[in-house]
């Protein structure tokens, strides 16, 4: 057996290294490279940082409620200001008539 290995060690070594290269090629096709994984991890970290800065659903709901309340208050103020605006127009007209 030892003679056989000594006699054919070159072809056996060639077959083993070829098999190792083929296995490494299949592994390279199957698994992602370290650089690619790091690039994706960096992008995910960037997106997570952006998400941390965004408001939550609860905060958005509260903001929409506040906006609706403010809109109602503005309508109420507009209704209260209309008589004052009408009165100021009448006073302006009176003043202009008096100046003539």
Coordinates of C-alpha atoms in Angstrom, one line a residue:
X1 CA 0.0 0.0 0.0
X2 CA 2.8 2.4 0.8
X3 CA 4.5 1.7 -2.5
X4 CA 1.3 2.4 -4.3
X5 CA 1.0 5.8 -2.5
X6 CA 4.6 6.6 -3.3
X7 CA 4.2 5.6 -6.9
X8 CA 0.9 7.6 -7.5
X9 CA 1.3 10.5 -5.0
X10 CA 1.3 13.1 -7.7
X11 CA -2.0 12.1 -9.3
X12 CA -3.6 11.5 -5.9
X13 CA -2.4 15.0 -4.8
X14 CA -3.8 16.5 -8.0
X15 CA -7.2 14.8 -7.5
X16 CA -7.3 16.0 -3.8
X17 CA -6.5 19.6 -4.7
X18 CA -8.9 19.6 -7.6
X19 CA -11.6 18.3 -5.3
X20 CA -10.8 21.0 -2.7
X21 CA -10.9 23.7 -5.4
X22 CA -14.3 22.4 -6.7
X23 CA -15.7 22.4 -3.1
X24 CA -14.4 25.9 -2.5
X25 CA -16.0 27.1 -5.8
X26 CA -19.4 25.6 -4.8
X27 CA -19.1 27.2 -1.3
X28 CA -18.2 30.6 -2.9
X29 CA -21.3 30.3 -5.1
X30 CA -23.5 29.3 -2.2
X31 CA -22.5 31.7 0.5
X32 CA -22.1 35.5 0.4
X33 CA -18.7 37.1 0.6
X34 CA -17.7 38.9 3.7
X35 CA -17.5 42.2 2.0
X36 CA -21.1 41.8 0.7
X37 CA -22.4 40.9 4.1
X38 CA -20.6 43.9 5.6
X39 CA -22.1 46.2 3.0
X40 CA -25.6 44.9 3.6
X41 CA -25.0 45.2 7.4
X42 CA -23.9 48.8 6.9
X43 CA -27.1 49.6 4.9
X44 CA -29.3 48.0 7.5
X45 CA -27.6 50.0 10.3
X46 CA -28.2 53.2 8.2
X47 CA -31.9 52.3 7.8
X48 CA -32.3 51.5 11.4
X49 CA -30.8 54.9 12.3
X50 CA -33.3 56.6 10.0
X51 CA -36.2 54.5 11.6
X52 CA -35.1 55.5 15.1
X53 CA -35.6 59.2 14.1
X54 CA -39.1 58.7 12.7
X55 CA -42.2 59.1 14.8
X56 CA -44.1 56.1 16.0
X57 CA -47.6 55.3 15.1
X58 CA -48.8 56.5 18.5
X59 CA -47.0 59.9 18.0
X60 CA -48.5 60.2 14.5
X61 CA -52.0 59.6 15.8
X62 CA -51.5 62.2 18.5
X63 CA -50.2 64.7 16.0
X64 CA -53.3 64.1 13.7
X65 CA -55.6 64.6 16.7
X66 CA -53.8 67.8 17.6
X67 CA -54.1 69.0 14.0
X68 CA -57.8 68.3 13.9
X69 CA -58.2 70.2 17.2
X70 CA -56.3 73.1 15.9
X71 CA -58.4 73.1 12.7
X72 CA -61.5 73.3 14.9
X73 CA -60.1 76.1 17.0
X74 CA -59.3 78.1 13.8
X75 CA -62.8 77.7 12.5
X76 CA -64.1 78.9 15.9
X77 CA -61.8 81.9 15.9
X78 CA -62.8 82.7 12.3
X79 CA -66.5 82.8 13.4
X80 CA -65.6 85.1 16.3
X81 CA -63.4 87.4 14.1
X82 CA -66.1 87.9 11.4
X83 CA -68.2 90.3 13.5
X84 CA -65.1 92.3 14.5
X85 CA -64.0 92.5 10.9
X86 CA -67.4 93.7 9.8
X87 CA -67.4 96.3 12.5
X88 CA -63.9 97.5 11.5
X89 CA -65.1 97.9 7.9
X90 CA -68.1 99.9 9.0
X91 CA -65.9 102.1 11.1
X92 CA -63.5 102.6 8.2
X93 CA -66.3 103.5 5.9
X94 CA -67.6 106.0 8.5
X95 CA -64.2 107.5 9.0
X96 CA -63.8 107.9 5.2
X97 CA -67.2 109.5 5.0
X98 CA -66.3 111.9 7.8
X99 CA -63.1 112.9 6.2
X100 CA -64.8 114.0 3.0

